[in-house]
Amino acid sequence: MSEALDIRNTQNDAYSVPLDKIDIWNPDRFRDNTFWPYFARLRKEDPVHYTAESPHGAFWSVTKFEDIMYVDTHHEIFSSEGGITIDEDSTDDFETPMFIAMDPPKHDLQRKTVSGIVAPPNLVKLEGTIRERAGKILDSLPRNETFNWVEKVSIELTTQMLATLFDFPWEDRRKLTYWSDLITADETSGLYESEEHRQAELLKCLEYFTVLWNQRVNTTGGDDLISMLAHGESTKNMPPMEYLGNLILLIVGGNDTTRNSISGGVVALNQNPDQYQKLREHPELIPNMVSEIIRWQTPLAHMRRRALQDTVLGGKQIKKGDKVVMWYVSGNRDEAAIPNPDAFIIDRPKARQHLSFGFGIHRCMGNRLAEMQLRVVWEEILKRFHTVELVGEPVRVRSNFVKGYSHVPVRVHPR
Ligand code: HEM
């Protein structure tokens, strides 16, 4: 169960394989939680590392905190245009442009169109709703019985939040969960039969949202994400596939990441009972703990860029057009930037100094919303439960991008 054990068990493998054979992209390692020593070795021996062959073609891995920060804050050298995951390229026939995968000036204009949704006054408005909903979800949890925390709490809460941001028909909100899963799931997930099937389902998502767009385009004053897109200067004439792309961004951005942080917190506290006890004694540490959970979990393992020019990074010659992958999951465990980085410490100094939200012009738009959601959930959990006890092995998602859980078996013990 413990991460330390997983690390020890794979240590030998990670150091016996030749550097150029390290399959750092392998999603099985993320499912099995055995990727840590591979990154530790790369940080030490080859921090900007070239993989010549992989199912995703050739790519560079950037594994240290400062180098990742450099790539993220130099968008004029490292472009997001066309895709931000290791496996994605805009040459695919099912193209869904979205502003996270655009460079300025279009990126900046589209981001500005929707960023009001997470502006401080709106967050204040949302906090009461989140608290009430979190309370209801926690009050309805089964007692004296094992259940899946991911399903009953993390998914339910983040889906409700997403439905609120879109002003999405409440009774259909689980469609959002389905589409979010469909976007991030791989072929072994059982969620879809073929790529054609997956694309057909995503077109149904577009169809559903087009009805909502048409309802809102002629009314003014709507403060939901769909109204913002329908009225925004830079988005109101988007082709349908760009509408779908931006929907995908907003659905996945606000859903999987926060979901996996809510689940990750339960796992981290159970693996570190001394920290759980510290939290019970000092609930005022919740805001700091939230940042530590987000660092420790790193819900998105990487973001990828493409070099717009020849450049040098960490002494390595990167060629124009090369794929460059920033492994946030590794940078967040870089001992040169974060003291004792493998430890989960809820009162860690400067806990907000992590890479999980990225940096630069693409820095997570929803970072304050995510932190607020997590803070409120933990405040409400502490009011009700002495322990949310992890009673079995968590099941992790098989993905080198979304780092999270499908199953976190727990029992709750009231105060
Ligand atoms: C713990 C939760 C979250 C994590 C870890 C996370 C992580 C990230 C990361 C790594 C990026 C890209 C940063 C970069 O390339 O430099 C990003 C971008 C983004 N996130 Fe989040 N996110 C979270 C929650 C949310 C929420 C709740 C929303 C909802 C509004 C959201 C919306 C977005 C959007 C729209 C972008 C694109 C920003 C741009 O390209 O300018 N995220 N997020």
XYZ file of C-alpha atoms and ligand atoms in Angstrom:
458
model
C 0.000 0.000 0.000
C 2.770 2.413 0.833
C 4.434 4.461 -1.846
C 7.829 3.843 -0.201
C 7.359 0.111 -0.733
C 6.424 0.599 -4.392
C 9.521 2.720 -4.835
C 11.841 0.100 -3.265
C 10.374 -2.739 -5.328
C 11.067 -1.070 -8.647
C 14.329 0.592 -7.703
C 16.458 -2.204 -9.153
C 14.659 -2.296 -12.495
C 14.928 1.443 -12.899
C 18.692 1.418 -12.391
C 19.508 -1.745 -14.350
C 17.914 -0.735 -17.655
C 20.160 1.333 -20.002
C 19.211 5.028 -19.951
C 18.122 5.014 -23.587
C 15.718 2.132 -22.929
C 13.780 3.804 -20.134
C 10.119 3.748 -21.175
C 9.088 6.720 -19.087
C 5.846 7.069 -21.077
C 4.618 3.561 -20.192
C 1.080 3.977 -18.783
C 1.285 0.627 -16.973
C 3.849 2.124 -14.612
C 1.410 4.883 -13.717
C -1.325 2.337 -13.036
C 1.101 0.273 -10.921
C 2.647 3.330 -9.249
C 6.129 2.098 -10.124
C 7.383 5.016 -12.211
C 9.016 6.983 -9.344
C 12.569 5.550 -9.420
C 12.742 6.017 -13.189
C 12.167 9.733 -12.761
C 14.549 9.851 -9.791
C 17.242 8.344 -11.997
C 16.562 10.743 -14.875
C 16.672 13.764 -12.551
C 20.059 12.596 -11.339
C 21.693 11.215 -14.472
C 19.991 12.824 -17.463
C 17.526 15.557 -16.465
C 16.715 16.565 -20.045
C 16.377 13.156 -21.601
C 15.765 12.087 -25.187
C 13.569 9.119 -26.055
C 14.170 8.238 -29.685
C 11.415 5.665 -30.039
C 8.067 5.295 -28.342
C 4.444 4.741 -29.389
C 4.261 8.558 -29.363
C 7.345 9.054 -31.492
C 10.515 10.776 -30.318
C 10.332 13.256 -27.435
C 12.362 15.042 -24.776
C 11.583 14.520 -21.088
C 12.181 17.518 -18.818
C 12.301 16.214 -15.274
C 13.705 18.932 -12.983
C 11.709 21.758 -11.391
C 13.719 24.698 -12.730
C 13.923 23.348 -16.299
C 10.173 22.708 -16.338
C 9.576 26.238 -15.092
C 11.802 27.536 -17.900
C 9.906 25.646 -20.620
C 6.514 26.629 -19.203
C 7.384 30.331 -19.047
C 8.917 30.540 -22.541
C 5.912 30.041 -24.792
C 7.686 31.900 -27.611
C 10.183 29.003 -27.762
C 7.971 26.120 -26.623
C 4.608 26.148 -28.362
C 1.329 24.603 -27.202
C -0.244 24.839 -30.645
C -1.869 21.611 -31.730
C -1.667 19.556 -28.560
C -0.547 19.424 -24.951
C -0.262 15.694 -24.296
C 2.513 13.342 -25.283
C 0.289 11.381 -27.669
C -1.773 14.114 -29.259
C -1.160 15.870 -32.554
C -3.292 18.195 -34.602
C -2.710 16.021 -37.647
C -5.349 13.630 -36.259
C -8.477 13.633 -38.454
C -10.686 14.417 -35.434
C -9.356 17.881 -34.680
C -10.745 19.760 -31.682
C -8.927 23.093 -31.254
C -9.025 24.457 -27.692
C -7.310 27.417 -26.112
C -4.976 25.372 -23.896
C -3.504 24.087 -27.185
C -3.108 27.508 -28.811
C -0.435 30.199 -28.722
C -0.992 33.960 -28.440
C -2.787 35.987 -29.574
C -5.779 33.652 -29.978
C -5.062 31.813 -26.713
C -5.071 35.023 -24.690
C -8.341 36.277 -26.186
C -10.234 33.039 -25.647
C -8.888 32.558 -22.122
C -9.997 36.091 -21.258
C -13.490 35.328 -22.539
C -14.123 32.672 -19.886
C -11.783 33.608 -17.050
C -14.452 35.719 -15.306
C -16.063 32.467 -14.148
C -13.197 31.992 -11.690
C -12.698 35.658 -10.757
C -12.654 36.280 -6.971
C -16.240 37.686 -6.714
C -17.621 34.605 -8.464
C -15.596 32.312 -6.226
C -17.118 33.982 -3.176
C -20.557 33.366 -4.692
C -19.746 29.713 -5.408
C -18.316 28.889 -1.987
C -21.701 28.680 -0.233
C -23.102 26.397 -2.938
C -20.068 24.114 -2.776
C -20.262 23.925 1.015
C -23.937 23.056 1.000
C -23.482 20.380 -1.658
C -20.395 18.899 -0.028
C -22.330 18.691 3.246
C -25.228 16.877 1.587
C -22.944 14.392 -0.141
C -21.013 13.656 3.069
C -24.219 13.306 5.123
C -25.578 10.734 2.702
C -22.538 8.435 2.831
C -23.073 4.853 3.999
C -22.055 4.109 7.620
C -20.462 0.827 8.747
C -19.926 -0.192 5.168
C -17.067 -0.062 2.654
C -17.650 2.129 -0.392
C -15.725 3.755 -3.262
C -14.789 7.320 -2.250
C -14.060 8.221 -5.887
C -17.581 7.413 -6.999
C -19.575 8.668 -4.033
C -17.641 11.816 -3.153
C -14.950 12.939 -5.604
C -16.915 12.390 -8.817
C -20.236 13.547 -7.425
C -18.862 16.784 -6.023
C -16.790 17.805 -9.036
C -19.581 16.874 -11.437
C -22.008 19.066 -9.504
C -19.494 21.905 -9.661
C -19.052 21.499 -13.384
C -22.817 21.442 -13.930
C -22.995 24.734 -12.020
C -20.246 26.383 -14.112
C -22.020 25.386 -17.347
C -25.504 25.910 -15.904
C -26.038 22.395 -17.235
C -29.383 20.574 -16.822
C -29.039 19.134 -13.325
C -30.688 15.753 -13.943
C -28.317 15.077 -16.856
C -25.127 16.057 -15.009
C -23.646 12.547 -15.044
C -23.336 12.962 -18.812
C -20.510 15.381 -17.956
C -18.747 12.667 -15.965
C -19.186 10.248 -18.857
C -17.800 12.686 -21.419
C -14.911 13.587 -19.161
C -14.029 9.912 -18.729
C -14.456 9.267 -22.425
C -11.979 12.002 -23.285
C -9.255 10.802 -20.955
C -9.829 7.020 -21.016
C -7.634 4.753 -23.119
C -8.611 1.749 -25.227
C -8.307 -0.671 -22.293
C -10.885 1.206 -20.190
C -13.905 -0.550 -21.695
C -15.663 2.806 -22.038
C -15.720 2.667 -25.821
C -15.418 -0.023 -28.497
C -13.348 1.790 -31.098
C -11.984 5.224 -31.907
C -14.977 5.751 -34.241
C -17.337 4.939 -31.390
C -15.521 7.398 -29.098
C -15.701 10.167 -31.683
C -19.402 9.482 -32.305
C -20.055 9.837 -28.555
C -18.127 13.125 -28.459
C -20.215 14.417 -31.346
C -23.283 13.661 -29.222
C -21.696 15.849 -26.549
C -21.363 18.631 -29.131
C -24.989 18.132 -30.185
C -26.190 18.394 -26.599
C -24.167 21.543 -25.939
C -25.253 23.083 -29.245
C -28.858 23.000 -28.022
C -27.732 24.882 -24.889
C -25.709 27.373 -26.982
C -28.743 28.092 -29.187
C -30.877 28.701 -26.118
C -28.373 31.141 -24.638
C -27.030 32.979 -27.653
C -30.091 35.224 -27.817
C -30.289 36.006 -24.109
C -27.946 38.434 -22.464
C -26.542 38.516 -18.946
C -25.858 34.782 -18.524
C -22.806 34.240 -16.333
C -22.256 30.554 -17.141
C -19.455 29.206 -19.359
C -21.710 28.490 -22.344
C -23.158 32.026 -22.341
C -19.645 33.449 -22.030
C -18.486 31.472 -25.082
C -21.639 32.287 -27.069
C -21.250 36.025 -26.485
C -17.448 36.390 -26.383
C -15.926 38.359 -29.274
C -13.213 35.735 -29.880
C -15.459 32.686 -29.455
C -18.924 33.579 -30.767
C -18.070 32.567 -34.350
C -16.087 29.424 -33.483
C -16.553 26.480 -35.846
C -18.421 23.605 -34.120
C -15.275 21.499 -33.587
C -13.585 24.415 -31.795
C -16.654 24.739 -29.561
C -16.278 21.009 -28.831
C -12.561 21.464 -28.189
C -13.089 24.228 -25.660
C -15.872 22.216 -24.018
C -13.515 19.276 -23.704
C -10.931 21.569 -22.108
C -13.391 22.991 -19.602
C -14.944 19.599 -18.820
C -11.649 17.781 -18.259
C -9.872 20.779 -16.738
C -12.452 21.171 -14.011
C -13.313 17.551 -13.461
C -10.637 14.866 -13.405
C -8.027 17.042 -11.793
C -10.066 18.164 -8.810
C -11.621 14.707 -8.527
C -8.221 13.087 -8.229
C -7.037 15.660 -5.703
C -10.040 14.906 -3.490
C -9.262 11.178 -3.714
C -5.505 11.749 -3.415
C -5.959 13.586 -0.119
C -7.639 10.567 1.435
C -4.866 8.279 0.213
C -2.083 10.629 1.385
C -3.531 11.112 4.875
C -4.023 7.379 5.344
C -0.464 6.658 4.272
C 0.717 9.322 6.731
C -1.301 8.848 9.936
C 0.881 11.350 11.835
C -0.217 14.026 9.360
C -3.856 12.980 9.729
C -3.523 13.399 13.494
C -1.854 16.799 13.013
C -4.800 17.827 10.834
C -7.354 16.807 13.483
C -5.455 18.851 16.060
C -4.913 21.819 13.722
C -7.768 22.193 11.231
C -6.444 25.675 10.482
C -3.774 23.884 8.413
C -6.363 22.895 5.781
C -5.475 25.620 3.211
C -1.777 24.719 3.402
C -2.611 21.014 3.284
C -4.652 21.568 0.119
C -1.557 22.838 -1.696
C 0.463 19.929 -0.366
C -2.173 17.465 -1.596
C -2.119 19.053 -5.050
C 1.695 18.848 -5.179
C 1.807 15.313 -3.787
C -0.897 14.076 -6.148
C 0.101 16.077 -9.263
C -3.230 15.306 -10.996
C -1.792 15.990 -14.453
C 1.492 14.122 -14.783
C 2.732 16.114 -17.760
C 2.149 18.858 -20.320
C 3.853 18.801 -23.657
C 5.194 21.515 -25.953
C 6.881 21.689 -29.364
C 10.049 23.720 -29.987
C 9.495 26.631 -32.397
C 13.236 27.080 -32.913
C 16.535 25.348 -32.226
C 17.392 25.895 -28.591
C 19.479 24.579 -25.709
C 17.955 23.220 -22.516
C 19.970 21.687 -19.687
C 22.950 21.541 -22.043
C 20.993 19.533 -24.638
C 20.494 20.683 -28.200
C 16.778 20.731 -28.936
C 15.798 21.041 -32.593
C 12.976 23.092 -34.045
C 9.864 20.857 -34.163
C 10.978 18.516 -31.341
C 8.384 17.405 -28.807
C 9.212 18.493 -25.262
C 7.381 16.904 -22.332
C 7.377 18.656 -18.960
C 6.944 15.947 -16.340
C 5.304 17.910 -13.517
C 5.089 14.685 -11.540
C 8.879 14.536 -11.508
C 9.527 18.254 -10.954
C 7.282 18.123 -7.900
C 9.650 15.522 -6.390
C 12.858 17.358 -7.293
C 14.990 17.511 -4.172
C 16.900 20.503 -5.584
C 13.736 22.641 -5.442
C 11.627 21.048 -2.685
C 13.143 19.800 0.578
C 12.234 16.198 1.439
C 9.943 16.037 -1.614
C 8.669 12.465 -1.199
C 7.238 13.265 2.220
C 3.659 14.453 2.624
C 3.802 17.313 5.146
C 0.581 19.255 5.675
C 2.368 22.239 7.221
C 5.150 22.279 4.646
C 6.571 25.827 4.248
C 5.901 27.386 0.817
C 3.533 24.532 -0.054
C 2.024 26.514 -2.923
C 5.337 26.481 -4.748
C 4.611 23.390 -6.819
C 4.250 22.684 -10.528
C 0.827 21.010 -10.569
C -0.928 24.064 -12.035
C 1.863 24.862 -14.479
C 3.300 28.366 -14.924
C 3.270 31.061 -17.598
C 0.428 32.040 -19.896
C -1.288 28.636 -19.638
C -1.142 28.449 -15.849
C -4.304 26.680 -14.697
C -7.228 29.053 -15.014
C -9.186 27.209 -12.320
C -6.435 26.945 -9.698
C -8.161 29.106 -7.065
C -11.476 27.361 -7.670
C -9.848 23.950 -7.260
C -8.150 25.022 -4.023
C -11.383 26.454 -2.680
C -13.297 23.260 -3.481
C -10.706 21.131 -1.725
C -10.574 23.447 1.279
C -14.354 23.370 1.694
C -14.541 19.583 1.280
C -11.912 19.034 3.971
C -13.551 21.542 6.327
C -16.829 19.664 5.941
C -15.155 16.240 6.276
C -13.454 17.244 9.534
C -16.764 18.465 10.979
C -18.288 15.036 10.447
C -15.663 12.306 10.523
C -12.812 11.384 12.823
C -11.346 9.290 9.994
C -12.028 8.481 6.395
C -10.247 5.148 6.568
C -8.622 3.605 3.522
C -9.464 -0.088 3.832
C -7.884 -1.543 0.689
C -5.514 -0.899 -2.152
C -6.446 2.161 -4.253
C -6.857 1.396 -7.958
C -4.985 3.870 -10.135
C -5.831 5.076 -13.624
C -3.741 3.667 -16.480
C -2.564 6.952 -17.972
C 0.648 8.921 -18.241
C -1.403 12.144 -18.328
C -4.270 12.012 -15.831
C -2.744 10.795 -12.603
C -5.537 9.527 -10.447
C -7.735 6.800 -9.073
C -10.775 4.844 -10.176
C -11.297 3.131 -6.831
C -10.464 4.240 -3.297
C -12.184 1.842 -0.877
C -13.002 3.519 2.442
C -15.104 3.376 5.577
C -16.050 6.542 7.394
C -15.826 6.839 11.189
C -17.976 9.649 12.620
C -16.493 11.966 15.216
C -6.304 20.448 -8.706
C -6.976 20.768 -9.791
C -6.359 21.206 -11.083
C -5.105 20.954 -11.593
C -3.978 20.165 -10.962
C -5.033 21.615 -12.886
C -3.907 21.605 -13.696
C -3.777 22.346 -14.854
C -2.571 22.429 -15.654
C -1.290 21.667 -15.369
C -2.800 23.263 -16.692
C -1.819 23.652 -17.810
C -0.773 24.581 -17.293
C 0.332 24.863 -18.253
O 0.325 24.377 -19.396
O 1.256 25.613 -17.871
C -4.172 23.706 -16.552
C -4.784 24.557 -17.424
C -6.129 24.851 -17.348
N -7.012 24.525 -16.335
Fe -6.592 23.483 -14.689
N -6.223 22.233 -13.131
C -7.067 22.011 -12.061
C -8.348 22.496 -11.913
C -9.034 23.238 -12.827
C -10.389 23.697 -12.685
C -11.292 23.488 -11.468
C -10.704 24.352 -13.825
C -12.048 24.964 -14.113
C -12.292 26.114 -14.510
C -9.528 24.337 -14.685
C -9.424 24.901 -15.948
C -8.252 25.010 -16.670
C -8.164 25.694 -17.965
C -9.303 26.363 -18.694
C -6.832 25.601 -18.377
C -6.205 26.177 -19.659
C -5.507 27.471 -19.341
C -4.792 28.092 -20.529
O -4.427 27.402 -21.482
O -4.604 29.318 -20.504
N -8.539 23.648 -14.043
N -4.734 23.154 -15.428
